[in-house]
Amino acid sequence: MTEQFEIVALTDVDAAFIQPSGQKGEVIVRKSITAYKRLDTGAVQEGLFELAAQAVPARAQLYRISLPSDALVRMTVRKGEQGRLWMDHLPAPAQDEDLEKLLEEQVAEKTYTDDTLGLFRFDRESSVYQCEIEWRKKTITLEIEDVESELPREIARKLQAEAEKWELAARAQIKAIKPAASRMSMQSVSVDNEGAFTFWFAGKSGIAYAAGSLEEGVTDATVI
């Protein structure tokens, strides 16, 4: 029989979700956690883990409600594959001094200031740093994964310096797919750690994005 043990877990920002189980009449509820403490040994494990339970839909909803984001919960679990911890009973709110310190660190605001672009704030749900920047007499959102890396910020500054050129190139790519979509409002631009960028547009025609690099220009577009 698989060993069972009692823990206090620190839940992540993502909401718990329910998916089919492959077994008639039952579903699986899943919730990511960032740390847990075994109450029998006092050992704290940090990393990416997952709580899971298989139940009928009505009970799965109770599990989901009992697993709020950024909270401490107590339950008995058994280990599964790939860091998954299976629950057989509903979790309960908990208190733990060690995990409360980790919770404070987890929810603390993370910021970074670029002298040209301005103040970045870390968005925990998307795991990127975001900054509001001026773009052709309007404000859009700039998103960067590794804000401490100079390359993506340098790319962003160059895009902003020639905003009209790059936006028109992005719209041209989108227009080739769906003309109406090229008239949508530009919402944001994201730059990854390798310097590739993506322009995002939204409007009544849906969502569209165009991607490329400084070296190759805007090379791809998609309309959703």
mmCIF file of C-alpha atoms in Angstrom:
data_model
loop_
_atom_site.group_PDB
_atom_site.id
_atom_site.type_symbol
_atom_site.label_atom_id
_atom_site.label_comp_id
_atom_site.label_asym_id
_atom_site.label_seq_id
_atom_site.Cartn_x
_atom_site.Cartn_y
_atom_site.Cartn_z
ATOM 1 C CA MET A 1 0.000 0.000 0.000
ATOM 2 C CA THR A 2 1.274 3.463 -0.885
ATOM 3 C CA GLU A 3 2.512 5.415 2.121
ATOM 4 C CA GLN A 4 0.189 8.145 3.364
ATOM 5 C CA PHE A 5 1.381 11.158 5.326
ATOM 6 C CA GLU A 6 -0.005 14.455 6.544
ATOM 7 C CA ILE A 7 1.233 17.770 5.115
ATOM 8 C CA VAL A 8 0.669 21.484 5.133
ATOM 9 C CA ALA A 9 0.920 22.817 1.568
ATOM 10 C CA LEU A 10 1.463 26.291 0.122
ATOM 11 C CA THR A 11 -0.773 26.749 -2.922
ATOM 12 C CA ASP A 12 0.305 28.625 -6.035
ATOM 13 C CA VAL A 13 -1.409 31.588 -7.688
ATOM 14 C CA ASP A 14 -3.093 29.434 -10.363
ATOM 15 C CA ALA A 15 -6.673 28.389 -9.725
ATOM 16 C CA ALA A 16 -7.533 24.747 -9.141
ATOM 17 C CA PHE A 17 -9.086 23.132 -12.211
ATOM 18 C CA ILE A 18 -11.109 20.039 -13.072
ATOM 19 C CA GLN A 19 -10.519 17.654 -15.964
ATOM 20 C CA PRO A 20 -11.966 14.324 -17.160
ATOM 21 C CA SER A 21 -10.534 11.266 -15.426
ATOM 22 C CA GLY A 22 -11.193 8.604 -18.042
ATOM 23 C CA GLN A 23 -13.342 6.809 -15.489
ATOM 24 C CA LYS A 24 -17.101 7.047 -15.891
ATOM 25 C CA GLY A 25 -18.788 9.345 -13.396
ATOM 26 C CA GLU A 26 -15.589 10.800 -11.961
ATOM 27 C CA VAL A 27 -13.256 13.711 -12.680
ATOM 28 C CA ILE A 28 -9.849 14.842 -11.442
ATOM 29 C CA VAL A 29 -9.270 18.133 -9.646
ATOM 30 C CA ARG A 30 -5.723 19.528 -9.780
ATOM 31 C CA LYS A 31 -4.000 22.356 -7.932
ATOM 32 C CA SER A 32 -0.348 23.433 -8.125
ATOM 33 C CA ILE A 33 1.620 24.079 -4.943
ATOM 34 C CA THR A 34 5.033 25.649 -4.436
ATOM 35 C CA ALA A 35 6.029 23.972 -1.164
ATOM 36 C CA TYR A 36 4.825 21.494 1.425
ATOM 37 C CA LYS A 37 5.849 20.387 4.914
ATOM 38 C CA ARG A 38 5.603 16.818 6.129
ATOM 39 C CA LEU A 39 4.158 16.942 9.618
ATOM 40 C CA ASP A 40 5.752 13.632 10.648
ATOM 41 C CA THR A 41 9.317 14.777 9.908
ATOM 42 C CA GLY A 42 9.049 18.572 9.781
ATOM 43 C CA ALA A 43 10.862 18.560 6.418
ATOM 44 C CA VAL A 44 9.928 21.338 3.996
ATOM 45 C CA GLN A 45 10.041 20.609 0.260
ATOM 46 C CA GLU A 46 10.145 23.573 -2.128
ATOM 47 C CA GLY A 47 9.511 23.326 -5.865
ATOM 48 C CA LEU A 48 6.695 22.704 -8.302
ATOM 49 C CA PHE A 49 4.286 20.045 -7.048
ATOM 50 C CA GLU A 50 0.635 19.258 -7.601
ATOM 51 C CA LEU A 51 -2.254 18.205 -5.419
ATOM 52 C CA ALA A 52 -4.827 15.961 -7.070
ATOM 53 C CA ALA A 53 -8.012 14.102 -6.202
ATOM 54 C CA GLN A 54 -10.365 11.870 -8.144
ATOM 55 C CA ALA A 55 -14.023 12.224 -7.266
ATOM 56 C CA VAL A 56 -17.556 12.632 -8.571
ATOM 57 C CA PRO A 57 -18.116 16.130 -10.051
ATOM 58 C CA ALA A 58 -19.991 17.538 -7.035
ATOM 59 C CA ARG A 59 -17.245 16.498 -4.602
ATOM 60 C CA ALA A 60 -14.552 17.702 -7.021
ATOM 61 C CA GLN A 61 -16.096 21.173 -6.785
ATOM 62 C CA LEU A 62 -15.707 20.984 -2.994
ATOM 63 C CA TYR A 63 -12.035 20.124 -3.447
ATOM 64 C CA ARG A 64 -11.611 23.059 -5.820
ATOM 65 C CA ILE A 65 -13.238 25.483 -3.374
ATOM 66 C CA SER A 66 -11.087 24.124 -0.529
ATOM 67 C CA LEU A 67 -7.877 24.912 -2.437
ATOM 68 C CA PRO A 68 -7.680 28.720 -2.743
ATOM 69 C CA SER A 69 -4.688 30.464 -4.272
ATOM 70 C CA ASP A 70 -1.800 31.675 -2.102
ATOM 71 C CA ALA A 71 -2.979 29.822 0.978
ATOM 72 C CA LEU A 72 -1.898 27.174 3.486
ATOM 73 C CA VAL A 73 -3.934 23.972 3.544
ATOM 74 C CA ARG A 74 -3.603 20.739 5.512
ATOM 75 C CA MET A 75 -4.412 17.255 4.277
ATOM 76 C CA THR A 76 -3.308 13.617 4.123
ATOM 77 C CA VAL A 77 -1.712 12.607 0.819
ATOM 78 C CA ARG A 78 -0.007 9.743 -0.968
ATOM 79 C CA LYS A 79 2.723 10.194 -3.541
ATOM 80 C CA GLY A 80 2.031 9.685 -7.219
ATOM 81 C CA GLU A 81 4.118 10.174 -10.363
ATOM 82 C CA GLN A 82 5.793 13.437 -11.463
ATOM 83 C CA GLY A 83 5.506 15.211 -8.114
ATOM 84 C CA ARG A 84 1.753 14.663 -7.792
ATOM 85 C CA LEU A 85 0.272 14.225 -4.301
ATOM 86 C CA TRP A 86 -3.095 12.460 -4.192
ATOM 87 C CA MET A 87 -5.754 13.433 -1.670
ATOM 88 C CA ASP A 88 -8.550 11.177 -0.410
ATOM 89 C CA HIS A 89 -10.143 13.727 1.932
ATOM 90 C CA LEU A 90 -10.969 17.417 1.667
ATOM 91 C CA PRO A 91 -8.175 19.795 2.751
ATOM 92 C CA ALA A 92 -8.591 22.250 5.609
ATOM 93 C CA PRO A 93 -7.110 25.721 6.269
ATOM 94 C CA ALA A 94 -3.811 25.574 8.138
ATOM 95 C CA GLN A 95 -1.158 27.629 9.861
ATOM 96 C CA ASP A 96 2.573 26.973 9.833
ATOM 97 C CA GLU A 97 5.342 29.391 10.709
ATOM 98 C CA ASP A 98 7.834 28.051 8.137
ATOM 99 C CA LEU A 99 5.390 28.090 5.237
ATOM 100 C CA GLU A 100 3.959 31.467 6.230
ATOM 101 C CA LYS A 101 7.417 32.951 5.647
ATOM 102 C CA LEU A 102 7.491 31.370 2.194
ATOM 103 C CA LEU A 103 3.998 32.705 1.518
ATOM 104 C CA GLU A 104 5.135 36.247 2.347
ATOM 105 C CA GLU A 105 7.988 35.903 -0.155
ATOM 106 C CA GLN A 106 5.659 34.384 -2.752
ATOM 107 C CA VAL A 107 3.140 37.225 -2.750
ATOM 108 C CA ALA A 108 5.650 40.075 -2.331
ATOM 109 C CA GLU A 109 5.601 42.505 -5.267
ATOM 110 C CA LYS A 110 8.583 42.197 -7.607
ATOM 111 C CA THR A 111 9.608 45.257 -9.612
ATOM 112 C CA TYR A 112 12.403 46.430 -11.883
ATOM 113 C CA THR A 113 13.107 49.930 -13.174
ATOM 114 C CA ASP A 114 14.597 50.621 -16.602
ATOM 115 C CA ASP A 115 15.837 54.197 -17.050
ATOM 116 C CA THR A 116 14.152 54.494 -20.460
ATOM 117 C CA LEU A 117 11.192 52.116 -20.385
ATOM 118 C CA GLY A 118 10.093 52.758 -16.819
ATOM 119 C CA LEU A 119 8.814 50.556 -13.995
ATOM 120 C CA PHE A 120 8.198 46.841 -14.572
ATOM 121 C CA ARG A 121 5.981 44.784 -12.280
ATOM 122 C CA PHE A 122 6.003 40.996 -12.199
ATOM 123 C CA ASP A 123 2.678 39.418 -13.130
ATOM 124 C CA ARG A 124 2.512 36.108 -11.297
ATOM 125 C CA GLU A 125 -0.262 34.592 -13.397
ATOM 126 C CA SER A 126 1.598 35.025 -16.690
ATOM 127 C CA SER A 127 5.115 34.828 -15.135
ATOM 128 C CA VAL A 128 6.358 37.887 -17.033
ATOM 129 C CA TYR A 129 7.359 41.435 -16.133
ATOM 130 C CA GLN A 130 5.002 44.101 -17.478
ATOM 131 C CA CYS A 131 5.507 47.808 -18.101
ATOM 132 C CA GLU A 132 3.233 50.468 -19.588
ATOM 133 C CA ILE A 133 5.058 52.287 -22.417
ATOM 134 C CA GLU A 134 4.261 55.094 -24.840
ATOM 135 C CA TRP A 135 3.601 53.833 -28.353
ATOM 136 C CA ARG A 136 2.503 56.140 -31.175
ATOM 137 C CA LYS A 137 0.670 58.584 -28.868
ATOM 138 C CA LYS A 138 -1.007 55.837 -26.871
ATOM 139 C CA THR A 139 -0.080 53.464 -24.072
ATOM 140 C CA ILE A 140 0.471 49.737 -24.545
ATOM 141 C CA THR A 141 1.843 46.951 -22.355
ATOM 142 C CA LEU A 142 5.399 45.694 -22.767
ATOM 143 C CA GLU A 143 6.026 42.139 -21.515
ATOM 144 C CA ILE A 144 9.475 40.657 -20.843
ATOM 145 C CA GLU A 145 10.309 37.310 -19.242
ATOM 146 C CA ASP A 146 13.805 37.999 -17.890
ATOM 147 C CA VAL A 147 13.745 41.716 -17.153
ATOM 148 C CA GLU A 148 17.259 41.718 -15.702
ATOM 149 C CA SER A 149 18.673 40.614 -19.064
ATOM 150 C CA GLU A 150 19.770 43.590 -21.162
ATOM 151 C CA LEU A 151 18.908 42.050 -24.568
ATOM 152 C CA PRO A 152 15.071 42.034 -24.395
ATOM 153 C CA ARG A 153 15.021 45.561 -22.947
ATOM 154 C CA GLU A 154 17.390 46.753 -25.692
ATOM 155 C CA ILE A 155 15.116 45.215 -28.336
ATOM 156 C CA ALA A 156 12.092 46.881 -26.735
ATOM 157 C CA ARG A 157 13.773 50.285 -26.804
ATOM 158 C CA LYS A 158 14.624 49.886 -30.502
ATOM 159 C CA LEU A 159 11.056 48.855 -31.317
ATOM 160 C CA GLN A 160 9.694 51.848 -29.433
ATOM 161 C CA ALA A 161 12.093 54.221 -31.238
ATOM 162 C CA GLU A 162 10.654 53.093 -34.610
ATOM 163 C CA ALA A 163 7.147 52.284 -33.440
ATOM 164 C CA GLU A 164 5.362 53.314 -36.637
ATOM 165 C CA LYS A 165 7.621 51.216 -38.865
ATOM 166 C CA TRP A 166 7.200 48.054 -36.785
ATOM 167 C CA GLU A 167 3.480 48.421 -36.182
ATOM 168 C CA LEU A 168 2.765 48.949 -39.881
ATOM 169 C CA ALA A 169 4.869 45.892 -40.731
ATOM 170 C CA ALA A 170 2.910 43.825 -38.213
ATOM 171 C CA ARG A 171 -0.418 45.062 -39.576
ATOM 172 C CA ALA A 172 0.671 44.219 -43.134
ATOM 173 C CA GLN A 173 1.343 40.609 -42.131
ATOM 174 C CA ILE A 174 -2.049 40.368 -40.437
ATOM 175 C CA LYS A 175 -3.825 42.008 -43.384
ATOM 176 C CA ALA A 176 -2.496 39.321 -45.715
ATOM 177 C CA ILE A 177 -4.436 36.781 -43.644
ATOM 178 C CA LYS A 178 -7.575 38.754 -42.788
ATOM 179 C CA PRO A 179 -7.867 42.395 -43.903
ATOM 180 C CA ALA A 180 -10.409 43.373 -41.231
ATOM 181 C CA ALA A 181 -8.133 42.112 -38.469
ATOM 182 C CA SER A 182 -5.390 44.544 -39.490
ATOM 183 C CA ARG A 183 -7.523 47.417 -38.225
ATOM 184 C CA MET A 184 -7.718 46.091 -34.666
ATOM 185 C CA SER A 185 -6.168 48.003 -31.777
ATOM 186 C CA MET A 186 -2.624 47.150 -30.758
ATOM 187 C CA GLN A 187 -2.595 46.064 -27.116
ATOM 188 C CA SER A 188 0.889 44.878 -26.262
ATOM 189 C CA VAL A 189 4.310 43.740 -27.395
ATOM 190 C CA SER A 190 6.298 40.921 -25.814
ATOM 191 C CA VAL A 191 10.035 40.255 -26.160
ATOM 192 C CA ASP A 192 11.559 36.903 -25.228
ATOM 193 C CA ASN A 193 15.021 36.184 -23.870
ATOM 194 C CA GLU A 194 16.459 35.599 -27.370
ATOM 195 C CA GLY A 195 15.206 38.950 -28.663
ATOM 196 C CA ALA A 196 12.246 37.710 -30.718
ATOM 197 C CA PHE A 197 9.157 39.894 -30.388
ATOM 198 C CA THR A 198 5.406 39.527 -30.804
ATOM 199 C CA PHE A 199 2.852 42.291 -31.367
ATOM 200 C CA TRP A 200 -0.656 41.585 -30.021
ATOM 201 C CA PHE A 201 -3.881 43.111 -31.396
ATOM 202 C CA ALA A 202 -7.515 42.770 -30.285
ATOM 203 C CA GLY A 203 -10.902 44.002 -31.453
ATOM 204 C CA LYS A 204 -14.273 42.971 -32.836
ATOM 205 C CA SER A 205 -12.545 40.780 -35.398
ATOM 206 C CA GLY A 206 -10.957 38.707 -32.624
ATOM 207 C CA ILE A 207 -7.295 38.491 -31.640
ATOM 208 C CA ALA A 208 -4.243 38.639 -33.865
ATOM 209 C CA TYR A 209 -0.513 38.587 -33.349
ATOM 210 C CA ALA A 210 2.530 39.126 -35.538
ATOM 211 C CA ALA A 211 6.028 37.952 -34.651
ATOM 212 C CA GLY A 212 9.566 38.495 -35.830
ATOM 213 C CA SER A 213 12.989 39.868 -34.964
ATOM 214 C CA LEU A 214 15.035 42.977 -35.670
ATOM 215 C CA GLU A 215 17.225 41.043 -38.086
ATOM 216 C CA GLU A 216 14.466 39.337 -40.104
ATOM 217 C CA GLY A 217 11.609 41.783 -39.638
ATOM 218 C CA VAL A 218 8.010 40.699 -39.044
ATOM 219 C CA THR A 219 7.839 37.213 -40.516
ATOM 220 C CA ASP A 220 4.705 35.558 -39.186
ATOM 221 C CA ALA A 221 1.138 36.400 -38.217
ATOM 222 C CA THR A 222 -1.886 34.584 -36.850
ATOM 223 C CA VAL A 223 -5.535 35.615 -36.515
ATOM 224 C CA ILE A 224 -7.688 33.899 -33.918
#
